[in-house]
Short mmCIF file of C-alpha atoms in Angstrom, two decimals:
data_model
loop_
_atom_site.label_atom_id
_atom_site.label_comp_id
_atom_site.label_asym_id
_atom_site.label_seq_id
_atom_site.Cartn_x
_atom_site.Cartn_y
_atom_site.Cartn_z
CA UNK O 1 70.77 97.29 46.31
CA UNK O 2 69.19 95.48 43.50
CA UNK O 3 66.85 97.25 40.90
CA UNK O 4 63.98 95.50 40.21
CA UNK O 5 63.71 96.68 36.75
CA UNK O 6 66.12 93.13 36.34
CA UNK O 7 63.66 90.96 36.90
CA UNK O 8 60.53 89.65 34.78
CA UNK O 9 57.65 88.37 37.28
CA UNK O 10 54.80 88.87 35.70
CA UNK O 11 52.38 87.78 38.78
CA UNK O 12 54.05 90.93 40.76
CA UNK O 13 54.43 93.62 38.13
CA UNK O 14 52.18 92.96 35.54
CA UNK O 15 48.69 93.22 37.36
CA UNK O 16 46.17 93.64 34.81
CA UNK O 17 43.54 96.25 34.75
CA UNK O 18 40.35 94.52 36.31
CA UNK O 19 41.82 94.23 40.05
CA UNK O 20 42.62 98.07 39.97
CA UNK O 21 39.76 99.65 38.35
CA UNK O 22 36.80 97.97 39.43
CA UNK O 23 35.71 101.09 41.05
CA UNK O 24 35.65 103.50 38.01
CA UNK O 25 31.85 103.24 38.40
CA UNK O 26 31.21 101.87 34.49
CA UNK O 27 29.90 98.67 34.56
CA UNK O 28 26.77 99.11 32.34
CA UNK O 29 26.39 96.39 29.58
CA UNK O 30 26.64 98.30 25.82
CA UNK O 31 28.39 97.60 22.57
CA UNK O 32 31.86 97.70 24.10
CA UNK O 33 31.29 95.67 27.40
CA UNK O 34 34.11 92.89 25.54
CA UNK O 35 36.31 95.49 24.75
CA UNK O 36 36.25 97.32 27.69
CA UNK O 37 37.09 94.25 29.91
CA UNK O 38 40.16 92.87 28.02
CA UNK O 39 42.73 92.53 30.51
CA UNK O 40 45.94 94.95 29.86
CA UNK O 41 48.91 94.41 31.35
CA UNK O 42 51.69 96.82 32.29
CA UNK O 43 55.09 96.53 31.35
CA UNK O 44 58.32 95.78 33.97
CA UNK O 45 59.97 97.91 31.51
CA UNK O 46 60.44 101.33 34.04
CA UNK O 47 57.80 101.65 36.06
CA UNK O 48 58.13 99.01 38.47
CA UNK O 49 58.09 99.29 41.99
CA UNK O 50 60.62 101.32 43.07
CA UNK O 51 59.87 104.40 41.03
CA UNK O 52 55.83 103.95 41.33
CA UNK O 53 53.63 103.99 44.15
CA UNK O 54 50.38 102.40 44.71
CA UNK O 55 48.38 104.97 44.61
CA UNK O 56 49.73 105.36 41.05
CA UNK O 57 49.72 102.13 40.03
CA UNK O 58 46.14 102.48 40.19
CA UNK O 59 45.51 105.34 38.74
CA UNK O 60 48.04 103.79 35.43
CA UNK O 61 45.83 100.77 35.12
CA UNK O 62 42.53 102.78 35.09
CA UNK O 63 44.11 104.45 30.85
CA UNK O 64 42.89 101.90 29.42
CA UNK O 65 39.97 100.94 26.80
CA UNK O 66 37.21 100.75 29.61
CA UNK O 67 37.86 104.69 30.32
CA UNK O 68 38.18 105.31 26.20
CA UNK O 69 34.51 103.44 26.13
CA UNK O 70 32.99 104.88 29.23
CA UNK O 71 33.35 108.04 26.97
CA UNK O 72 31.70 106.72 23.76
CA UNK O 73 29.14 105.33 25.54
CA UNK O 74 28.82 108.60 27.18
CA UNK O 75 28.10 110.95 23.88
CA UNK O 76 25.61 108.13 22.37
CA UNK O 77 23.14 109.08 25.57
CA UNK O 78 20.80 112.04 25.29
CA UNK O 79 22.40 114.35 28.01
CA UNK O 80 24.60 116.35 26.12
CA UNK O 81 25.29 118.64 28.84
CA UNK O 82 27.72 115.63 29.62
CA UNK O 83 29.01 115.02 26.00
CA UNK O 84 32.41 114.83 25.42
CA UNK O 85 34.47 115.91 22.07
CA UNK O 86 37.03 113.27 21.52
CA UNK O 87 40.39 113.93 20.31
CA UNK O 88 43.29 111.21 20.01
CA UNK O 89 46.49 111.98 19.57
CA UNK O 90 49.26 109.76 17.67
CA UNK O 91 53.04 109.72 18.31
CA UNK O 92 55.35 109.16 15.11
CA UNK O 93 56.77 106.40 16.43
CA UNK O 94 53.34 104.29 16.82
CA UNK O 95 52.80 104.67 12.88
CA UNK O 96 55.75 102.43 11.79
CA UNK O 97 54.12 99.84 14.26
CA UNK O 98 50.95 99.84 12.70
CA UNK O 99 52.28 100.30 8.92
CA UNK O 100 54.91 97.30 9.67
CA UNK O 101 52.34 94.78 11.35
CA UNK O 102 49.52 95.57 8.33
CA UNK O 103 51.93 95.80 5.71
CA UNK O 104 50.84 99.35 4.23
CA UNK O 105 52.98 102.35 3.54
CA UNK O 106 52.96 104.79 6.64
CA UNK O 107 50.90 106.98 5.07
CA UNK O 108 47.86 104.43 4.09
CA UNK O 109 48.61 103.08 8.03
CA UNK O 110 47.83 106.99 9.13
CA UNK O 111 44.94 107.36 7.24
CA UNK O 112 43.44 103.97 8.04
CA UNK O 113 43.97 104.57 11.79
CA UNK O 114 42.37 107.61 11.78
CA UNK O 115 39.10 105.93 10.26
CA UNK O 116 39.42 103.59 12.52
CA UNK O 117 39.24 105.55 15.11
CA UNK O 118 36.32 107.92 13.84
CA UNK O 119 34.31 104.49 13.48
CA UNK O 120 34.50 104.25 17.40
CA UNK O 121 32.90 107.53 17.64
CA UNK O 122 36.37 109.42 18.00
CA UNK O 123 35.47 113.50 16.51
CA UNK O 124 39.11 114.85 15.78
CA UNK O 125 42.47 112.52 15.37
CA UNK O 126 45.82 114.69 15.46
CA UNK O 127 49.60 113.94 14.80
CA UNK O 128 51.77 114.65 17.04
CA UNK O 129 54.72 115.93 15.15
CA UNK O 130 53.91 119.66 15.64
CA UNK O 131 54.48 118.69 19.01
CA UNK O 132 57.77 117.72 18.81
CA UNK O 133 58.17 120.82 16.80
CA UNK O 134 57.80 122.53 19.62
CA UNK O 135 59.85 120.44 21.85
CA UNK O 136 62.99 120.85 20.02
CA UNK O 137 62.70 124.65 19.10
CA UNK O 138 62.61 124.82 22.85
CA UNK O 139 65.77 122.73 24.01
CA UNK O 140 67.66 123.95 20.84
CA UNK O 141 67.17 127.16 22.82
CA UNK O 142 67.82 126.24 26.53
CA UNK O 143 71.08 124.55 25.42
CA UNK O 144 71.95 127.57 23.78
CA UNK O 145 71.56 129.53 26.74
CA UNK O 146 73.15 127.27 28.98
CA UNK O 147 76.02 126.76 26.90
CA UNK O 148 76.75 131.17 27.35
CA UNK O 149 76.21 130.50 31.24
CA UNK O 150 78.19 126.95 31.64
CA UNK O 151 81.14 129.03 33.64
CA UNK O 152 78.64 130.93 35.49
CA UNK O 153 76.61 127.99 36.61
CA UNK O 154 77.43 124.60 37.63
CA UNK O 155 74.38 122.65 36.37
CA UNK O 156 74.00 124.29 33.24
CA UNK O 157 75.96 121.67 31.55
CA UNK O 158 75.37 118.65 30.67
CA UNK O 159 71.78 119.41 29.55
CA UNK O 160 70.01 116.14 29.09
CA UNK O 161 66.92 115.32 26.81
CA UNK O 162 63.53 115.34 28.75
CA UNK O 163 61.33 113.62 26.04
CA UNK O 164 61.17 110.50 27.25
CA UNK O 165 58.63 109.57 30.32
CA UNK O 166 60.87 106.70 31.75
CA UNK O 167 64.07 108.34 31.91
CA UNK O 168 62.29 111.28 33.68
CA UNK O 169 60.91 109.50 36.63
CA UNK O 170 63.64 107.34 37.32
CA UNK O 171 65.52 110.60 37.70
CA UNK O 172 63.17 111.80 39.89
CA UNK O 173 62.57 109.21 41.75
CA UNK O 174 65.60 107.10 42.38
CA UNK O 175 68.49 109.80 41.52
CA UNK O 176 68.90 112.85 43.27
CA UNK O 177 69.09 116.97 42.06
CA UNK O 178 72.73 116.43 41.09
CA UNK O 179 70.90 115.25 37.77
CA UNK O 180 67.31 117.02 37.83
CA UNK O 181 69.04 120.26 37.54
CA UNK O 182 70.39 119.72 34.03
CA UNK O 183 67.33 117.99 32.54
CA UNK O 184 66.08 120.27 29.91
CA UNK O 185 63.16 122.31 30.74
CA UNK O 186 60.78 122.03 27.91
CA UNK O 187 58.19 120.37 27.89
CA UNK O 188 57.97 116.53 25.80
CA UNK O 189 55.90 116.25 22.96
CA UNK O 190 53.01 114.27 24.58
CA UNK O 191 52.56 117.10 27.15
CA UNK O 192 53.11 119.83 24.87
CA UNK O 193 50.22 118.02 22.57
CA UNK O 194 47.97 118.61 25.72
CA UNK O 195 48.98 122.06 25.93
CA UNK O 196 47.92 122.37 21.97
CA UNK O 197 44.90 120.67 22.36
CA UNK O 198 43.33 121.32 25.50
CA UNK O 199 44.65 125.25 25.11
CA UNK O 200 45.11 126.48 21.45
CA UNK O 201 42.84 123.72 20.03
CA UNK O 202 40.24 124.32 22.56
CA UNK O 203 39.96 128.41 21.98
CA UNK O 204 39.82 127.82 18.69
CA UNK O 205 36.64 125.60 19.22
CA UNK O 206 35.19 127.43 21.56
CA UNK O 207 35.26 124.92 23.68
CA UNK O 208 36.17 124.46 27.42
CA UNK O 209 39.45 122.80 28.35
CA UNK O 210 37.41 119.91 29.80
CA UNK O 211 34.98 119.68 27.78
CA UNK O 212 37.51 117.79 25.60
CA UNK O 213 38.78 114.48 26.08
CA UNK O 214 42.18 114.18 25.06
CA UNK O 215 43.46 110.41 24.38
CA UNK O 216 47.47 110.12 23.10
CA UNK O 217 48.09 106.90 21.36
CA UNK O 218 51.96 105.81 22.68
CA UNK O 219 54.67 103.72 21.83
CA UNK O 220 55.38 102.74 25.40
CA UNK O 221 53.52 102.62 29.03
CA UNK O 222 55.24 104.86 30.62
CA UNK O 223 53.55 108.03 28.96
CA UNK O 224 50.86 107.05 30.64
CA UNK O 225 52.46 108.04 33.77
CA UNK O 226 53.56 111.14 32.66
CA UNK O 227 50.29 111.73 31.89
CA UNK O 228 49.48 111.79 35.68
CA UNK O 229 51.94 114.68 36.48
CA UNK O 230 50.24 117.36 39.10
CA UNK O 231 52.15 120.56 36.35
CA UNK O 232 49.89 119.06 33.78
CA UNK O 233 47.01 119.56 35.30
CA UNK O 234 44.97 122.94 35.46
CA UNK O 235 42.75 123.20 38.43
CA UNK O 236 40.33 126.03 37.15
CA UNK O 237 39.01 123.57 34.95
CA UNK O 238 39.71 120.29 37.06
CA UNK O 239 41.55 118.87 34.05
CA UNK O 240 44.63 117.28 32.90
CA UNK O 241 46.27 117.89 29.90
CA UNK O 242 46.04 114.20 28.41
CA UNK O 243 43.32 112.01 30.25
CA UNK O 244 44.45 108.92 29.18
CA UNK O 245 46.97 107.36 27.08
CA UNK O 246 46.62 103.85 24.84
CA UNK O 247 49.12 101.87 23.42
CA UNK O 248 49.84 101.08 19.84
CA UNK O 249 49.44 97.47 21.00
CA UNK O 250 46.04 98.07 22.64
CA UNK O 251 43.96 100.08 19.88
CA UNK O 252 45.28 96.86 17.80
CA UNK O 253 43.29 94.96 20.60
CA UNK O 254 40.79 96.91 19.90
CA UNK O 255 40.41 95.98 15.99
CA UNK O 256 41.39 92.48 16.94
CA UNK O 257 38.63 91.98 19.48
CA UNK O 258 36.01 93.93 17.08
CA UNK O 259 37.20 91.61 14.20
CA UNK O 260 38.77 94.83 11.62
CA UNK O 261 41.54 94.47 10.35
CA UNK O 262 43.57 97.46 9.03
CA UNK O 263 43.31 96.91 5.23
CA UNK O 264 39.17 96.72 5.47
CA UNK O 265 38.64 100.43 7.11
CA UNK O 266 37.84 102.97 5.22
CA UNK O 267 40.97 105.22 4.52
CA UNK O 268 40.25 109.62 6.37
CA UNK O 269 42.59 111.75 6.34
CA UNK O 270 44.31 113.58 9.53
CA UNK O 271 43.10 115.99 10.92
CA UNK O 272 44.90 119.34 11.36
CA UNK O 273 44.97 122.10 14.60
CA UNK O 274 43.95 124.74 12.16
CA UNK O 275 40.59 125.59 10.77
CA UNK O 276 39.43 122.64 8.34
CA UNK O 277 42.58 121.94 6.65
CA UNK O 278 43.67 118.51 6.73
CA UNK O 279 47.07 116.88 7.29
CA UNK O 280 49.20 115.90 3.97
CA UNK O 281 51.85 113.25 4.02
CA UNK O 282 53.58 111.97 7.04
CA UNK O 283 56.86 113.61 7.86
CA UNK O 284 59.27 113.12 10.93
CA UNK O 285 62.35 114.64 12.64
CA UNK O 286 66.37 113.68 12.60
CA UNK O 287 66.20 110.68 14.27
CA UNK O 288 67.03 107.11 13.94
CA UNK O 289 64.54 105.62 15.83
CA UNK O 290 63.44 108.65 18.12
CA UNK O 291 62.11 112.46 17.91
CA UNK O 292 65.91 113.37 16.78
CA UNK O 293 67.26 115.53 19.74
CA UNK O 294 70.28 114.61 19.52
CA UNK O 295 70.68 115.78 15.67
CA UNK O 296 68.21 119.08 15.77
CA UNK O 297 70.02 120.23 18.91
CA UNK O 298 73.90 119.40 17.71
CA UNK O 299 73.49 121.41 13.78
CA UNK O 300 71.63 124.07 15.73
CA UNK O 301 74.28 124.76 18.61
CA UNK O 302 76.65 124.35 15.66
CA UNK O 303 75.93 127.09 14.12
CA UNK O 304 74.40 129.52 16.79
CA UNK O 305 77.43 129.08 18.87
CA UNK O 306 80.44 128.27 16.00
CA UNK O 307 79.24 129.71 12.75
CA UNK O 308 79.46 125.49 11.62
CA UNK O 309 76.69 124.47 9.05
CA UNK O 310 76.52 120.26 10.16
CA UNK O 311 75.16 118.67 7.01
CA UNK O 312 75.43 115.16 8.15
CA UNK O 313 76.39 113.63 11.50
CA UNK O 314 78.47 110.42 11.85
CA UNK O 315 78.06 108.48 15.33
CA UNK O 316 80.75 107.18 16.54
CA UNK O 317 79.33 104.14 18.50
CA UNK O 318 81.15 103.39 22.37
CA UNK O 319 80.26 100.14 24.53
CA UNK O 320 77.35 99.25 22.45
CA UNK O 321 75.08 100.76 19.79
CA UNK O 322 72.89 101.89 22.44
CA UNK O 323 75.19 104.75 23.88
CA UNK O 324 76.85 106.59 20.45
CA UNK O 325 78.61 109.72 20.47
CA UNK O 326 78.97 113.08 17.83
CA UNK O 327 81.20 115.80 18.46
CA UNK O 328 82.42 118.76 16.95
CA UNK O 329 86.10 119.69 15.89
CA UNK O 330 87.06 123.16 15.29
CA UNK O 331 90.93 125.00 15.08
CA UNK O 332 91.25 121.14 16.20
CA UNK O 333 89.70 121.34 19.37
CA UNK O 334 86.86 119.40 20.55
CA UNK O 335 84.17 122.41 20.90
CA UNK O 336 81.37 119.78 20.98
CA UNK O 337 80.42 116.56 22.43
CA UNK O 338 77.00 114.95 22.22
CA UNK O 339 76.04 111.38 23.01
CA UNK O 340 72.95 108.92 22.67
CA UNK O 341 72.61 106.79 25.69
CA UNK O 342 69.48 104.47 25.25
CA UNK O 343 68.45 101.38 27.71
CA UNK O 344 69.08 101.55 31.85
CA UNK O 345 72.65 99.80 31.58
CA UNK O 346 73.64 103.18 29.64
CA UNK O 347 72.19 105.46 31.71
CA UNK O 348 73.46 103.86 35.27
CA UNK O 349 76.97 104.17 33.24
CA UNK O 350 76.51 107.82 32.28
CA UNK O 351 75.29 108.84 36.03
CA UNK O 352 78.05 106.96 37.60
CA UNK O 353 80.12 109.29 35.24
CA UNK O 354 78.71 112.22 36.13
CA UNK O 355 78.62 111.54 39.47
CA UNK O 356 82.39 110.98 39.65
CA UNK O 357 83.32 114.33 37.57
CA UNK O 358 84.38 112.61 34.47
CA UNK O 359 81.37 113.69 32.52
CA UNK O 360 82.78 115.53 29.24
CA UNK O 361 78.98 115.78 27.56
CA UNK O 362 77.79 118.94 26.52
CA UNK O 363 74.21 117.26 25.73
CA UNK O 364 72.87 113.52 26.19
CA UNK O 365 70.10 112.41 24.56
CA UNK O 366 68.44 109.71 27.30
CA UNK O 367 65.80 107.04 26.04
CA UNK O 368 64.87 104.68 28.72
CA UNK O 369 64.05 102.02 25.86
CA UNK O 370 67.37 100.08 24.54
CA UNK O 371 66.40 100.32 20.44
CA UNK O 372 64.72 104.18 21.39
CA UNK O 373 60.96 105.07 21.50
CA UNK O 374 60.13 102.25 17.84
CA UNK O 375 61.41 99.87 21.07
CA UNK O 376 58.56 100.35 23.24
CA UNK O 377 56.81 98.29 25.05
CA UNK O 378 53.92 98.93 24.09
CA UNK O 379 54.06 97.77 20.50
CA UNK O 380 57.54 96.25 19.62
CA UNK O 381 56.89 93.05 21.91
CA UNK O 382 55.45 89.41 21.23
CA UNK O 383 52.39 87.79 22.96
CA UNK O 384 55.32 86.15 25.60
CA UNK O 385 56.72 89.32 26.27
CA UNK O 386 59.86 89.29 24.45
CA UNK O 387 61.23 91.95 21.73
CA UNK O 388 59.64 91.13 18.19
CA UNK O 389 63.08 92.05 16.32
CA UNK O 390 61.71 91.00 13.03
CA UNK O 391 58.88 93.96 13.43
CA UNK O 392 61.00 96.10 15.20
CA UNK O 393 63.48 95.28 12.22
CA UNK O 394 60.05 96.56 9.94
CA UNK O 395 59.45 99.33 11.89
CA UNK O 396 62.78 100.66 11.64
CA UNK O 397 62.73 100.58 7.52
CA UNK O 398 59.66 102.60 7.92
CA UNK O 399 60.54 105.25 9.99
CA UNK O 400 63.69 105.90 8.48
CA UNK O 401 61.89 106.03 4.74
CA UNK O 402 59.60 108.53 6.35
CA UNK O 403 60.46 112.29 4.98
CA UNK O 404 62.88 114.48 7.52
CA UNK O 405 60.81 118.11 8.04
CA UNK O 406 63.21 120.57 10.36
CA UNK O 407 60.91 122.16 13.17
CA UNK O 408 62.03 125.72 12.16
CA UNK O 409 60.53 125.42 8.42
CA UNK O 410 56.68 124.93 9.94
CA UNK O 411 55.14 127.74 9.78
CA UNK O 412 52.29 127.25 11.37
CA UNK O 413 54.63 126.71 14.62
CA UNK O 414 55.87 130.38 13.54
CA UNK O 415 52.55 131.67 13.55
CA UNK O 416 51.48 130.18 16.82
CA UNK O 417 54.49 131.39 18.45
CA UNK O 418 53.30 135.42 17.08
CA UNK O 419 49.79 134.60 17.54
CA UNK O 420 48.83 132.28 20.44
CA UNK O 421 52.32 132.22 22.89
CA UNK O 422 52.69 136.30 21.91
CA UNK O 423 56.35 135.57 21.07
CA UNK O 424 59.29 133.56 21.04
CA UNK O 425 60.73 134.47 24.85
CA UNK O 426 57.76 135.30 26.16
CA UNK O 427 56.53 134.23 29.65
CA UNK O 428 53.62 132.44 27.86
CA UNK O 429 55.89 129.98 26.44
CA UNK O 430 57.45 129.48 29.81
CA UNK O 431 54.20 128.76 31.25
CA UNK O 432 53.11 126.40 28.08
CA UNK O 433 56.19 124.88 26.95
CA UNK O 434 58.01 124.42 29.61
CA UNK O 435 57.87 122.59 33.13
CA UNK O 436 60.51 122.12 35.99
CA UNK O 437 61.88 118.38 36.95
CA UNK O 438 63.04 118.07 40.22
CA UNK O 439 64.09 114.84 42.34
CA UNK O 440 61.18 113.92 44.74
CA UNK O 441 62.96 110.80 47.03
CA UNK O 442 66.73 111.48 47.84
CA UNK O 443 69.14 108.65 48.63
CA UNK O 444 72.87 108.43 48.78
CA UNK O 445 72.58 104.35 48.03
CA UNK O 446 70.59 104.78 44.76
CA UNK O 447 73.51 105.72 42.64
CA UNK O 448 75.37 102.46 43.46
CA UNK O 449 72.27 99.95 42.57
CA UNK O 450 73.85 96.97 41.20
CA UNK O 451 72.60 96.72 37.67
#
């Protein structure tokens, strides 16, 4: 069985939006019409026909600029009962793209992107770093708990990170419960942000969740698939936690078609989920190309389990630069062994080792894109679909220069655990910040795919 992820077939795998979303009911001519009809192509990075049904494909393709402009146009009409509060949340790995592409500092890029979105009619623009704070904190706690019960529960370790939707989709659709039972149950930052906007923020604003239209700006297309998951849907309000995902590249397409340059846009401070205050300077987590799950969980586990304060982490590259490991030794014994596995070749090798019982790692940060989240196919590609290496290098420099803030030091997060989530170990934390991953199609031969 050949995996179709190896193949590059733009004709069959990169179908245009118009072919799949012609029945969305938005045919009225308006000021957004030209933009709405832009052809958005889904990259063949991860969501190939091995892992995605035709129905899912159609729903993914409907998450494009046309859907955003449908809501913007709706809000311009007189019937206020149908108006939506439009909120856009921006992933931290998207900001370096805008900064590098337009030769701006990351703080200027954030403010100008906010200004541009608000000029379109967006009401609130948020930074999803706070959602990653929650995701990392919950992942840290879960790892320590799994480690402590490793001798009683054969599925406790290794633990795989759950933040990458491409990896999750592949694990659920192609791999078996051999893998899915090891995936951390903490929601990804995107979906925690959905809970924050449609839960916490909606309550603060005295709004019903279905009155908010929540858009995520993200580096990759697979986050569109993630937004469609049934476990991220609230039946009571007929509302998804995330209504639409647009890639960084799709936002730039809007700018280009409106003939707007980021340097000409008025700077507007990014909104906060809390009252009327605004966000300050951009911060990131302690990872080179991602949200830093490996580094944060490693340091936390070293302290909690072995009383060791790890200041700096030393990576050891193995077969390639996208497969690296980190170890902790105490009294001459290796007590923690973590790995970062980026890209499907490394993921496949990792899974085969797990199947053969030769897996030595306690935790693996798994990301489907080679090079990590900054290299998402929704922002780090040239027009002909090839990686833009020069731009990616600039993005990595920009990202590395952003100051690091530990999730534990975010006072807003601590307050929300207490006031909104009813305590760190509450049932509401499990319901709001966690989910469950399980195999959908279990096929024995799938672990033997030729790569």
